[in-house]
Amino acid sequence: MLAGCRRALPAALSRALQGWAAGPGRRAVSTSWCPVGAAFDAKQQLCGSSAGRETGLFGVPELSCPEGFQEAQDKALQESEQLVQKACSAPPGPETIMIFDQLSDSLCRVADLADFVKIAHPDFAFREAAEEACRNIGTMVEKLNTDVELCQSLRRLLADEVVMNSLDPETRRVAELFMFDFEISGIHLDEEKRKKAVNLNVKILDLCNEFLTGAHLPNKIDKHVLPEHIWCNFSVEGNYLQIAGLHADCPDDLVREAAYKIFLHPNTEQLCRLEELLASRNSLAQLVGYDTFAQRALQGTMAKNPETVSEFLEKLSDQLSKRTQKDFEIMTKMKMKLNPQNSKLMPWDHPYYSGLLRAERYNIDPGLYCPFFSLGACMEGLNSLFSQLLGISLYAEQTQRGEVWSEDVRKLAVVHETEGLLGYIYCDFFQRPDKPHQDCHFTVRGGRLKENGEYQLPVVVLMLSLPHSARGTPTLLSPGMMENLFHEMGHAMHSMLGRTRYQHVTGTRCATDFAEVPSILMEYFANDYRVVNQFARHYKTGQPLPKNMVSRLCESKKVCAAADMQLQVFYAALDQIYHGKHPLKKSTTEILKETQEKLYGLPYVPNTAWQLRFSHLVGYGAKYYSYLMSRAVASMVWKQCFAQDPFDRAMGERYRREMLAHGGGKEPLLMVQGMLQKSPSVEDLVDALVSDLDQDFETFIMDS
């Protein structure tokens, strides 16, 4: 089977197969690799045979059973104690930062892996063990961040001008970032206050986990409260209906209204959790010297401070105002046409009627597109794009028994045409019971230069929620699913190519408002006909996707796009207020009502509390604006660097060199400036987002 695979390889990789010496930072090519597309369009075994021996999750021997998390955790904690002693006794020099990074890596290799397993593993025992490991490692991290002796060893380095001047820029930045971690954790406080900071961090971690759980729990209601003809839209449990979501795409107005009011009905316990979480974050921020949690959270980001975020959101809202009003008028007319008795536009109408308008105006029934987007074809499309742009190829690799948590998980080797094996991507793409319905990227192991001169290869997981293929057909993706696949693969490439010396700043370990740029940029590639034309083929006939269908799809995304963006402005502004000055002037629900009516335009619905389902408050607390700011930067990069030729290798190399290669080892604005040859102003960012709404932009791209 190897011979068959070899015929499909690029020339450089074919030469590598004939004998590629593995050296420091370079790995020999595996003979068990095969083309990436075939691995996803067939449920057959991958090429090559399993080695037969068993291992644990991700090849970690201890993790062949749930109890292994305790062993891995104990090993990491023991190693961390030794490294702390080593750091405290080492003289100031580059070795100090190397030891700090080893310490970070030792803990992250367990915590990051457990962070994924605790939500995605199908076995409850594994999930439970992983969650406990996360908590214990997290507690240790907070203690280390307030360890005075450990901090002093870093201070001695930073105070030594001769040594600091001898360090390269990346090492200096990593040293400063480690010190920043100490400072925002309250290292400057007395012992009693440091203990209080550690306890607050542990409390916040627990509250975050509880809030996340509560945000996804369904609400129950006596089924007789609702008309019998809509019961079939919900799960029935005896005399109760379970409402587990907003049913935003349901054509029945009554179903959407009922789902909205019931799913978002306030839960007292969840409300208390949110209030306690926000208050605890504020207490921690003030304890360590910041006025607000937002001020603490935005240190080191592109925005830098809450004032810049507010300016950005206000100017964007002003630019969107008239367009949003027009969008709502169009949606209202559509609703009036279909439902004359109840034509007032409500929050549960926005996603449905905007989708209906897109479909009607541009005839974009997903059923027309899905046959052209088989998963295997999309993966080959990504492979082709990365090969042309970055010299990178993806290959499916056989896994060992016990290495993956579900039989449909695929392991991809990421290979550069001259640099060799860069890392691994585990693709957990398919739906299964108890798996979260969310698309996301997880770092499992960060890349770093090891003490022996070899490079520790990064390992990541991409998690999607794709349907399983029907009998005799491959898995077919809707346009939205295809775009999400490209988005998440953008994160993965950032992880693979952010080959920093230190794992503390590897790949996506960077400012949140920069981390989304590579993934959103991939959405622009996914919506360009020249890219789509390389892989979109009807799975039965081989017919390419017609150009006008791609053009219609791209244009359709601008229908009601101003209103969609305005909704994101509302979410981002709400997040900023919640993490701003405390005590809050009003309840979180009153603030929601006030902000919604000011910045969104559709009325607040009494007895609802959408904020209790706002799960991004956990991972993106005070940083939800990042999606909008990252999209603005991605838009500028696309238009200036790739719109003319999405396969421009020179521009791809510049993109890698200026934006991907540094991870978090360089100031985010400096990376953007290196790519764009200018530092964008707030006005530039706003203009980039608004110009994407213009109907002639995609047409220009299609005709160019």
XYZ file of C-alpha atoms in Angstrom:
704
model
C 0.000 0.000 0.000
C 2.971 2.269 0.497
C 3.708 2.279 -3.216
C 0.190 3.502 -3.927
C 0.577 6.283 -1.384
C 3.981 7.266 -2.697
C 2.662 8.020 -6.159
C 0.462 10.765 -4.724
C 3.256 12.455 -2.780
C 4.933 15.724 -3.774
C 8.389 15.233 -5.306
C 10.195 16.569 -2.241
C 8.390 14.135 0.025
C 8.948 11.237 -2.361
C 12.677 11.899 -2.116
C 12.335 11.966 1.639
C 10.775 8.502 1.642
C 13.863 7.117 -0.049
C 15.912 7.880 3.048
C 15.573 10.993 5.147
C 18.049 11.185 8.001
C 16.385 12.169 11.228
C 18.312 14.770 13.181
C 17.651 17.357 15.870
C 14.223 18.843 15.261
C 13.606 16.587 12.254
C 11.787 13.257 12.134
C 12.060 10.475 9.592
C 9.032 9.973 7.357
C 6.742 7.176 8.495
C 5.917 4.297 6.187
C 2.380 4.133 7.628
C 1.182 7.394 6.097
C -1.486 7.511 3.407
C -3.448 10.218 1.536
C -5.618 12.304 3.808
C -8.822 12.310 1.724
C -9.229 8.519 1.643
C -9.029 8.357 5.422
C -12.201 10.442 5.784
C -14.320 9.213 2.883
C -14.191 5.539 3.835
C -14.760 3.655 7.062
C -11.986 1.234 6.227
C -8.765 0.719 8.136
C -6.049 3.187 7.311
C -3.092 2.080 5.222
C -0.339 0.368 7.160
C -0.914 -2.063 9.977
C -1.136 -1.427 13.690
C 1.973 -2.217 15.658
C -0.136 -4.533 17.792
C 1.061 -3.239 21.131
C -1.250 -1.168 23.301
C -0.612 2.333 24.554
C -2.570 5.052 26.331
C -4.406 8.129 25.083
C -2.246 10.174 22.689
C 0.495 7.557 23.083
C 0.947 8.344 26.810
C 1.416 4.864 28.386
C -0.066 5.826 31.775
C -3.377 6.834 30.188
C -4.503 3.340 29.190
C -7.011 3.589 32.066
C -8.646 6.408 34.068
C -6.394 5.767 37.072
C -3.467 6.727 34.882
C -4.367 10.403 35.272
C -3.402 10.177 38.936
C -0.067 8.641 37.956
C 0.579 11.262 35.250
C -0.430 14.041 37.632
C 1.816 12.777 40.447
C 4.718 12.442 38.025
C 4.202 16.028 36.772
C 3.938 17.432 40.298
C 7.069 15.583 41.399
C 8.960 16.823 38.345
C 7.739 20.366 38.976
C 9.103 20.312 42.544
C 12.537 19.315 41.257
C 12.442 22.048 38.607
C 11.442 24.684 41.160
C 14.474 23.772 43.274
C 16.677 23.872 40.174
C 15.341 27.297 39.148
C 15.863 28.752 42.609
C 19.479 27.607 42.768
C 20.506 28.442 39.177
C 22.555 31.612 38.516
C 20.857 34.276 36.337
C 21.111 33.342 32.675
C 19.309 31.789 29.700
C 19.110 28.500 31.640
C 16.689 30.164 34.073
C 14.116 30.665 31.320
C 14.730 27.164 29.992
C 13.980 25.728 33.449
C 10.850 27.882 33.814
C 9.649 26.628 30.449
C 10.367 23.004 31.413
C 8.277 23.617 34.514
C 5.447 25.067 32.423
C 5.679 22.169 29.968
C 5.652 19.519 32.695
C 2.357 20.807 34.080
C 0.755 21.723 30.745
C 1.354 18.278 29.240
C -1.048 16.867 31.839
C -3.413 19.833 32.228
C -3.926 20.498 28.499
C -4.535 16.833 27.704
C -6.923 16.504 30.652
C -8.726 19.678 29.588
C -9.770 17.928 26.387
C -10.466 14.493 27.876
C -12.747 15.872 30.594
C -15.295 17.052 28.029
C -14.827 14.715 25.065
C -14.022 11.184 26.249
C -17.021 8.839 25.933
C -16.133 7.055 29.217
C -17.387 8.921 32.304
C -14.561 7.490 34.438
C -11.990 9.045 32.108
C -13.834 12.373 32.123
C -14.046 12.404 35.902
C -10.367 11.506 36.367
C -9.336 14.173 33.845
C -11.405 16.844 35.581
C -9.775 16.037 38.918
C -6.334 16.242 37.299
C -7.226 19.631 35.794
C -8.237 20.949 39.164
C -5.135 19.677 40.953
C -2.701 20.921 38.309
C -4.542 24.255 38.185
C -4.195 24.623 41.950
C -0.461 23.900 41.697
C -0.062 26.516 38.950
C -1.727 29.167 41.112
C 0.545 28.258 44.038
C 3.641 28.500 41.840
C 2.467 31.895 40.561
C 2.646 33.147 44.157
C 5.911 31.366 45.101
C 8.168 34.201 46.296
C 11.451 32.270 46.084
C 10.690 31.109 42.546
C 9.812 34.671 41.544
C 13.054 35.984 43.072
C 15.087 33.722 40.775
C 13.387 35.392 37.805
C 13.774 38.875 39.292
C 17.524 38.332 39.597
C 17.649 37.583 35.882
C 15.523 40.575 34.872
C 17.623 42.871 37.078
C 20.904 41.783 35.501
C 21.328 44.195 32.573
C 24.368 42.429 31.163
C 22.593 39.068 31.018
C 19.335 40.576 29.731
C 21.141 42.390 26.916
C 22.722 39.110 25.870
C 19.372 37.346 25.478
C 17.572 37.067 22.137
C 14.216 38.947 21.817
C 12.075 35.798 22.219
C 13.835 34.759 25.437
C 13.512 38.287 26.852
C 9.803 38.349 26.042
C 9.202 34.931 27.614
C 11.042 36.070 30.745
C 8.795 39.144 30.913
C 5.675 37.012 30.345
C 6.605 34.698 33.218
C 7.081 37.747 35.440
C 3.739 39.113 34.258
C 2.088 35.841 35.397
C 3.596 36.381 38.838
C 2.439 39.986 38.998
C -1.173 39.428 37.977
C -1.336 36.617 40.558
C -0.306 39.004 43.364
C 3.317 38.089 43.982
C 3.883 41.589 45.381
C 1.326 41.040 48.156
C 1.989 39.904 51.704
C 1.655 36.204 52.521
C -1.942 36.430 53.724
C -3.088 38.237 50.584
C -1.157 35.837 48.349
C -3.031 32.942 49.932
C -6.251 34.834 49.341
C -5.308 35.246 45.657
C -4.653 31.504 45.312
C -7.984 30.693 46.968
C -9.808 33.149 44.702
C -8.251 31.568 41.622
C -9.299 28.081 42.749
C -12.791 29.362 43.536
C -13.044 31.009 40.099
C -11.963 27.766 38.430
C -14.714 25.849 40.245
C -17.335 28.500 39.475
C -16.360 28.445 35.794
C -16.868 24.682 35.624
C -20.231 24.939 37.402
C -21.385 27.820 35.194
C -20.414 25.948 32.020
C -22.373 22.902 33.139
C -25.414 25.010 34.008
C -25.232 26.917 30.707
C -25.916 23.726 28.750
C -28.520 22.074 30.973
C -32.014 21.803 29.440
C -35.089 23.329 31.074
C -38.229 21.290 31.741
C -41.845 22.362 31.539
C -45.189 20.643 31.981
C -46.122 19.612 28.457
C -49.742 20.671 28.933
C -48.625 24.310 29.136
C -47.820 24.200 25.404
C -50.154 23.340 22.500
C -50.057 19.630 21.754
C -49.196 20.102 18.080
C -45.713 21.455 18.938
C -44.753 18.742 21.468
C -43.045 16.755 18.731
C -40.343 19.432 18.466
C -39.050 18.686 21.962
C -37.927 15.679 23.983
C -40.809 14.222 26.028
C -40.198 12.815 29.505
C -43.462 11.660 31.020
C -45.537 14.774 31.616
C -42.642 17.091 30.849
C -41.002 18.543 27.780
C -37.250 19.077 27.752
C -36.100 22.227 25.974
C -32.368 21.967 25.306
C -31.843 24.829 22.850
C -33.367 27.776 21.011
C -34.625 25.860 17.928
C -33.588 28.948 15.961
C -34.056 27.273 12.552
C -37.563 25.956 13.159
C -40.090 27.443 10.685
C -42.855 27.456 13.312
C -42.877 30.866 15.053
C -44.589 29.379 18.112
C -41.904 26.718 18.560
C -39.142 29.317 18.407
C -40.962 31.607 20.817
C -41.627 28.791 23.298
C -38.049 27.521 23.095
C -36.639 31.023 23.600
C -38.801 31.812 26.633
C -38.385 28.418 28.305
C -34.697 27.731 27.555
C -33.744 31.248 28.668
C -36.015 31.284 31.735
C -33.920 32.412 34.735
C -32.438 29.733 36.962
C -31.741 31.032 40.470
C -28.720 28.803 41.079
C -27.135 29.700 37.748
C -27.801 33.392 38.396
C -26.020 33.148 41.748
C -23.086 31.351 40.101
C -22.702 34.116 37.529
C -22.910 36.885 40.109
C -20.378 35.105 42.325
C -18.063 34.473 39.355
C -18.103 38.130 38.286
C -17.630 39.337 41.871
C -14.749 36.901 42.472
C -12.994 37.954 39.281
C -13.342 41.584 40.300
C -12.041 40.854 43.813
C -9.004 39.064 42.386
C -8.277 41.902 39.963
C -8.479 44.541 42.686
C -6.446 42.420 45.090
C -3.525 42.286 42.646
C -3.716 45.976 41.741
C -6.181 46.493 38.888
C -9.346 48.582 38.928
C -11.359 45.969 37.035
C -11.070 42.397 35.794
C -11.256 43.690 32.209
C -8.192 45.847 32.814
C -6.286 42.795 34.112
C -7.490 40.490 31.325
C -6.533 42.862 28.487
C -2.869 43.225 29.444
C -0.727 42.032 26.530
C -3.544 41.955 23.957
C -3.827 43.894 20.702
C -6.462 46.113 22.318
C -4.287 46.635 25.429
C -7.053 48.166 27.576
C -10.868 48.383 28.042
C -10.934 51.938 26.700
C -9.714 50.805 23.272
C -12.274 47.998 23.237
C -15.061 50.432 24.070
C -13.915 52.830 21.356
C -13.781 49.980 18.841
C -17.275 48.701 19.728
C -18.826 52.188 19.793
C -17.414 53.199 16.411
C -18.392 49.884 14.887
C -21.920 50.197 16.262
C -22.223 53.704 14.836
C -21.137 52.476 11.398
C -23.563 49.551 11.547
C -26.569 51.457 12.852
C -28.342 52.350 9.589
C -27.509 49.035 7.940
C -28.840 47.119 10.945
C -32.065 49.117 10.949
C -32.517 48.336 7.267
C -31.883 44.619 7.908
C -34.533 44.549 10.626
C -37.008 46.304 8.327
C -36.457 43.654 5.649
C -36.903 40.847 8.190
C -40.066 42.490 9.542
C -41.553 42.628 6.032
C -40.761 38.970 5.552
C -42.421 38.060 8.852
C -45.449 40.218 8.035
C -45.799 38.401 4.749
C -45.720 34.971 6.388
C -47.446 35.812 9.669
C -49.688 38.907 9.306
C -51.301 38.388 12.737
C -47.985 38.712 14.586
C -45.528 40.762 12.549
C -43.438 42.342 15.318
C -39.824 41.197 14.997
C -38.553 39.491 18.154
C -35.137 38.100 19.176
C -36.174 34.536 18.298
C -36.978 35.716 14.755
C -33.606 37.170 13.784
C -31.671 33.944 12.989
C -34.651 32.302 11.272
C -35.748 35.143 8.991
C -32.206 36.188 8.087
C -31.568 32.581 7.048
C -34.821 32.486 5.117
C -33.947 35.686 3.284
C -30.539 34.308 2.331
C -31.989 31.089 1.051
C -34.785 32.767 -0.934
C -32.730 35.575 -2.406
C -29.801 33.416 -3.525
C -31.267 29.885 -3.661
C -28.672 28.445 -1.283
C -30.442 25.322 -0.097
C -27.658 23.368 1.693
C -28.929 20.234 -0.030
C -27.679 21.666 -3.346
C -24.158 22.165 -1.974
C -23.593 19.152 0.291
C -22.934 16.647 -2.563
C -19.943 18.773 -3.608
C -18.446 18.908 -0.121
C -17.599 15.364 0.903
C -15.347 15.387 3.963
C -12.569 13.631 2.066
C -12.705 16.205 -0.744
C -12.595 19.075 1.770
C -9.563 17.546 3.487
C -7.835 17.171 0.122
C -8.702 20.819 -0.561
C -7.016 21.880 2.659
C -4.069 19.676 1.829
C -3.734 21.275 -1.603
C -4.016 24.811 -0.217
C -1.408 24.221 2.498
C 0.916 22.549 0.001
C 0.808 25.490 -2.408
C 0.833 28.217 0.207
C 3.166 26.792 2.855
C 4.811 23.662 1.463
C 2.904 21.487 3.944
C 1.106 18.166 3.391
C -1.287 16.205 5.602
C -1.107 12.413 5.857
C -3.309 9.987 7.762
C -1.342 7.749 10.108
C -2.304 4.417 11.675
C -2.906 4.679 15.428
C -2.005 2.136 18.074
C -4.606 0.403 20.214
C -5.642 2.687 23.071
C -4.209 5.825 21.468
C -7.601 7.298 20.524
C -10.844 7.520 22.480
C -13.208 6.665 19.611
C -12.714 4.425 16.585
C -13.671 7.208 14.154
C -10.891 9.556 15.332
C -8.222 10.055 12.673
C -4.590 11.017 13.285
C -2.879 13.308 10.790
C 0.847 13.847 10.401
C 1.728 17.395 9.315
C 4.799 17.308 7.065
C 6.828 20.139 5.543
C 8.505 19.507 2.215
C 11.992 20.315 3.562
C 11.648 20.483 7.347
C 9.987 17.097 7.813
C 7.403 16.138 10.406
C 6.026 19.221 12.192
C 3.448 17.650 14.501
C 0.176 15.741 14.789
C -3.509 16.624 14.509
C -6.102 14.246 15.968
C -9.396 14.750 14.129
C -12.427 14.047 16.328
C -14.962 15.051 13.730
C -18.106 12.972 14.250
C -21.116 13.178 16.526
C -21.530 10.670 19.370
C -23.612 10.505 22.560
C -22.477 12.908 25.306
C -20.023 14.666 22.998
C -20.383 18.472 23.149
C -21.896 20.029 20.023
C -19.124 22.528 19.499
C -16.316 23.023 17.043
C -12.991 23.765 18.702
C -9.219 23.302 18.771
C -7.341 21.898 21.755
C -3.609 22.030 22.374
C -2.615 18.685 23.877
C 1.131 19.205 23.811
C 2.989 22.383 22.935
C 6.090 22.496 20.785
C 9.465 23.453 22.284
C 13.183 22.982 21.813
C 14.246 20.280 24.261
C 17.445 20.175 26.253
C 18.959 17.537 23.936
C 18.466 19.728 20.867
C 15.441 17.853 19.514
C 12.145 19.633 18.950
C 9.134 18.447 20.946
C 6.440 18.085 18.300
C 3.109 19.799 18.969
C -0.040 17.692 19.271
C -3.548 19.133 18.895
C -7.136 17.944 18.604
C -9.731 19.392 16.245
C -13.245 18.651 17.445
C -16.270 19.037 15.144
C -19.838 17.705 15.251
C -20.285 16.215 11.784
C -22.967 13.641 10.971
C -21.833 10.104 10.212
C -21.987 9.081 6.581
C -25.048 7.258 5.326
C -24.595 3.765 3.937
C -22.846 3.902 0.579
C -22.150 7.650 0.702
C -19.310 9.680 2.196
C -19.841 12.253 4.937
C -21.281 15.323 3.227
C -20.772 18.793 4.678
C -23.021 21.825 4.460
C -21.293 25.080 3.430
C -21.295 26.127 7.086
C -19.647 22.884 8.175
C -17.023 23.247 5.453
C -16.245 26.790 6.598
C -15.995 25.635 10.229
C -13.560 22.902 9.167
C -11.345 25.504 7.481
C -11.633 27.753 10.556
C -10.487 25.074 12.997
C -7.716 23.965 10.642
C -6.449 27.552 10.768
C -5.920 27.110 14.510
C -4.184 23.791 13.882
C -1.745 25.313 11.384
C -0.972 28.070 13.889
C -0.101 25.346 16.408
C 2.026 23.459 13.902
C 3.916 26.476 12.555
C 4.303 28.485 15.756
C 7.551 26.583 16.332
C 8.916 28.638 19.176
C 11.847 27.705 21.390
C 9.544 27.823 24.433
C 6.254 25.958 24.834
C 4.980 28.778 27.054
C 4.413 30.800 23.864
C 3.996 28.031 21.283
C 1.304 28.149 18.589
C -2.002 29.513 19.854
C -0.569 30.418 23.281
C -0.861 34.105 22.424
C -3.202 37.033 22.980
C -6.841 35.987 22.521
C -7.603 38.833 20.119
C -4.731 37.639 17.908
C -5.316 33.882 18.273
C -8.508 34.013 16.190
C -6.844 35.769 13.231
C -5.382 32.638 11.532
C -8.651 30.714 11.912
C -10.871 33.528 10.610
C -8.453 34.149 7.739
C -9.080 30.543 6.660
C -12.787 31.396 6.276
C -11.833 33.863 3.541
C -9.991 31.089 1.703
C -13.028 28.818 2.152
C -15.204 31.405 0.422
C -12.958 32.050 -2.574
C -13.935 30.260 -5.787
C -10.343 29.710 -6.854
C -9.744 27.712 -3.668
C -13.106 25.913 -3.635
C -12.742 24.973 -7.299
C -9.692 22.887 -6.452
C -11.639 20.376 -4.378
C -15.435 20.801 -4.602
C -16.596 17.904 -6.772
C -19.920 16.065 -6.799
C -19.250 12.819 -4.968
C -21.156 10.796 -7.587
C -20.454 12.502 -10.910
C -17.169 14.309 -10.262
C -18.739 17.518 -11.595
C -17.095 20.671 -10.159
C -19.174 23.098 -8.140
C -20.348 25.816 -10.565
C -18.765 29.224 -10.073
C -22.116 30.999 -9.834
C -23.109 28.746 -6.892
C -20.012 29.822 -4.966
C -20.698 33.450 -5.854
C -24.321 33.168 -4.661
C -23.200 31.518 -1.438
C -20.709 34.306 -0.703
C -23.182 37.056 -1.535
C -25.866 35.426 0.594
C -23.676 35.794 3.681
C -24.021 39.560 3.396
C -27.799 39.409 3.682
C -28.639 40.787 7.154
C -24.926 40.584 7.995
C -25.015 44.035 9.608
C -27.671 42.854 12.069
C -25.631 39.712 12.761
C -22.545 41.814 13.459
C -24.549 44.211 15.613
C -25.595 41.232 17.732
C -21.912 40.404 18.260
C -21.270 44.016 19.287
C -24.034 43.667 21.882
C -22.495 40.446 23.268
C -19.020 42.016 23.405
C -20.287 45.182 25.111
C -22.248 43.144 27.670
C -19.105 41.156 28.454
C -17.152 44.400 28.993
C -19.792 45.825 31.345
C -19.965 42.624 33.388
C -16.180 42.726 33.844
C -15.989 46.487 34.357
C -16.520 48.565 37.498
C -17.987 46.710 40.507
C -20.268 46.589 42.279
C -22.472 46.546 39.197
C -25.040 49.326 39.242
C -27.860 46.932 38.388
C -28.519 43.196 38.269
C -26.973 41.215 35.402
C -30.447 40.819 33.884
C -31.227 44.551 34.080
C -27.850 45.290 32.472
C -28.681 42.766 29.753
C -32.038 44.459 29.082
C -30.510 47.932 28.965
C -27.571 46.932 26.734
C -29.740 44.879 24.401
C -32.160 47.708 23.762
C -29.319 50.210 23.308
C -26.969 48.190 21.109
C -29.060 45.499 19.465
C -32.411 47.039 18.666
C -34.737 44.096 19.288
C -36.702 44.178 22.552
C -35.736 42.343 25.718
C -38.185 39.533 26.513
C -39.428 39.643 30.145
C -38.534 36.693 32.397
C -35.584 35.645 30.267
C -31.903 35.713 31.174
C -29.802 35.027 28.089
C -26.608 35.802 30.018
C -27.007 32.539 31.949
C -26.419 30.659 28.656
C -23.477 32.892 27.646
C -20.839 30.167 28.043
C -18.148 32.376 26.460
C -18.074 34.315 29.735
C -15.883 31.473 31.000
C -13.162 31.159 28.369
C -13.514 34.653 26.899
C -14.234 36.703 30.020
C -13.671 40.394 29.108
C -12.369 39.214 25.709
C -15.450 38.381 23.650
C -14.634 41.412 21.473
C -11.706 39.305 20.184
C -13.857 37.672 17.516
C -14.677 41.034 15.962
C -11.186 42.496 16.256
C -9.577 39.311 14.900
C -12.021 39.308 11.990
C -11.069 42.888 11.198
C -7.354 42.004 11.107
C -8.030 38.841 9.074
C -10.042 40.898 6.591
C -7.161 43.332 6.163
C -4.644 40.508 5.719
C -6.866 38.799 3.135
C -7.528 41.904 1.057
C -3.967 43.163 1.122
C -2.064 39.883 0.862
C -4.177 37.046 -0.580
C -7.204 38.405 -2.467
C -5.211 38.826 -5.658
C -3.739 35.305 -5.505
C -4.772 32.930 -2.684
C -1.958 30.504 -3.640
C 0.890 33.048 -3.613
C 3.751 31.055 -2.060
C 5.867 34.124 -1.337
C 2.955 35.688 0.543
C 2.310 32.387 2.329
C 5.911 32.304 3.521
C 5.625 35.917 4.665
C 2.449 35.023 6.543
C 4.261 32.162 8.269
C 7.314 34.295 9.016
C 5.479 37.377 10.291
C 2.335 35.980 11.962
C 2.400 32.232 12.569
C 6.003 31.483 13.502
C 6.120 33.513 16.716
C 3.161 32.049 18.633
C 2.939 34.395 21.601
C 6.684 35.127 21.541
C 6.194 38.549 19.970
C 3.837 41.467 20.647
C 0.630 40.794 18.668
C 0.479 44.272 17.115
C 4.083 43.920 15.941
C 3.139 40.695 14.139
C 0.192 42.410 12.461
C 2.380 45.358 11.569
C 4.969 43.021 10.034
C 2.321 41.456 7.803
C 0.445 44.603 6.808
C 3.450 46.940 6.832
C 1.411 49.283 9.045
C -0.139 49.343 12.491
C -3.945 49.450 12.024
C -5.913 52.116 13.865
C -9.339 51.559 15.418
C -10.829 53.273 12.365
C -8.945 50.880 10.057
C -10.349 47.891 11.950
C -13.908 49.227 11.817
C -13.631 50.070 8.109
C -12.363 46.553 7.342
C -15.402 44.964 8.992
C -17.917 47.321 7.421
C -16.412 47.014 3.934
C -16.945 43.242 4.112
C -20.691 43.965 4.159
C -20.632 45.728 0.798
C -22.305 43.677 -1.895
C -19.631 44.342 -4.500
C -16.647 42.938 -2.540
C -17.182 39.231 -3.164
C -18.311 39.950 -6.713
C -14.977 41.639 -7.295
C -13.182 38.573 -5.950
C -15.236 36.223 -8.150
C -14.628 38.292 -11.270
C -10.927 38.925 -10.657
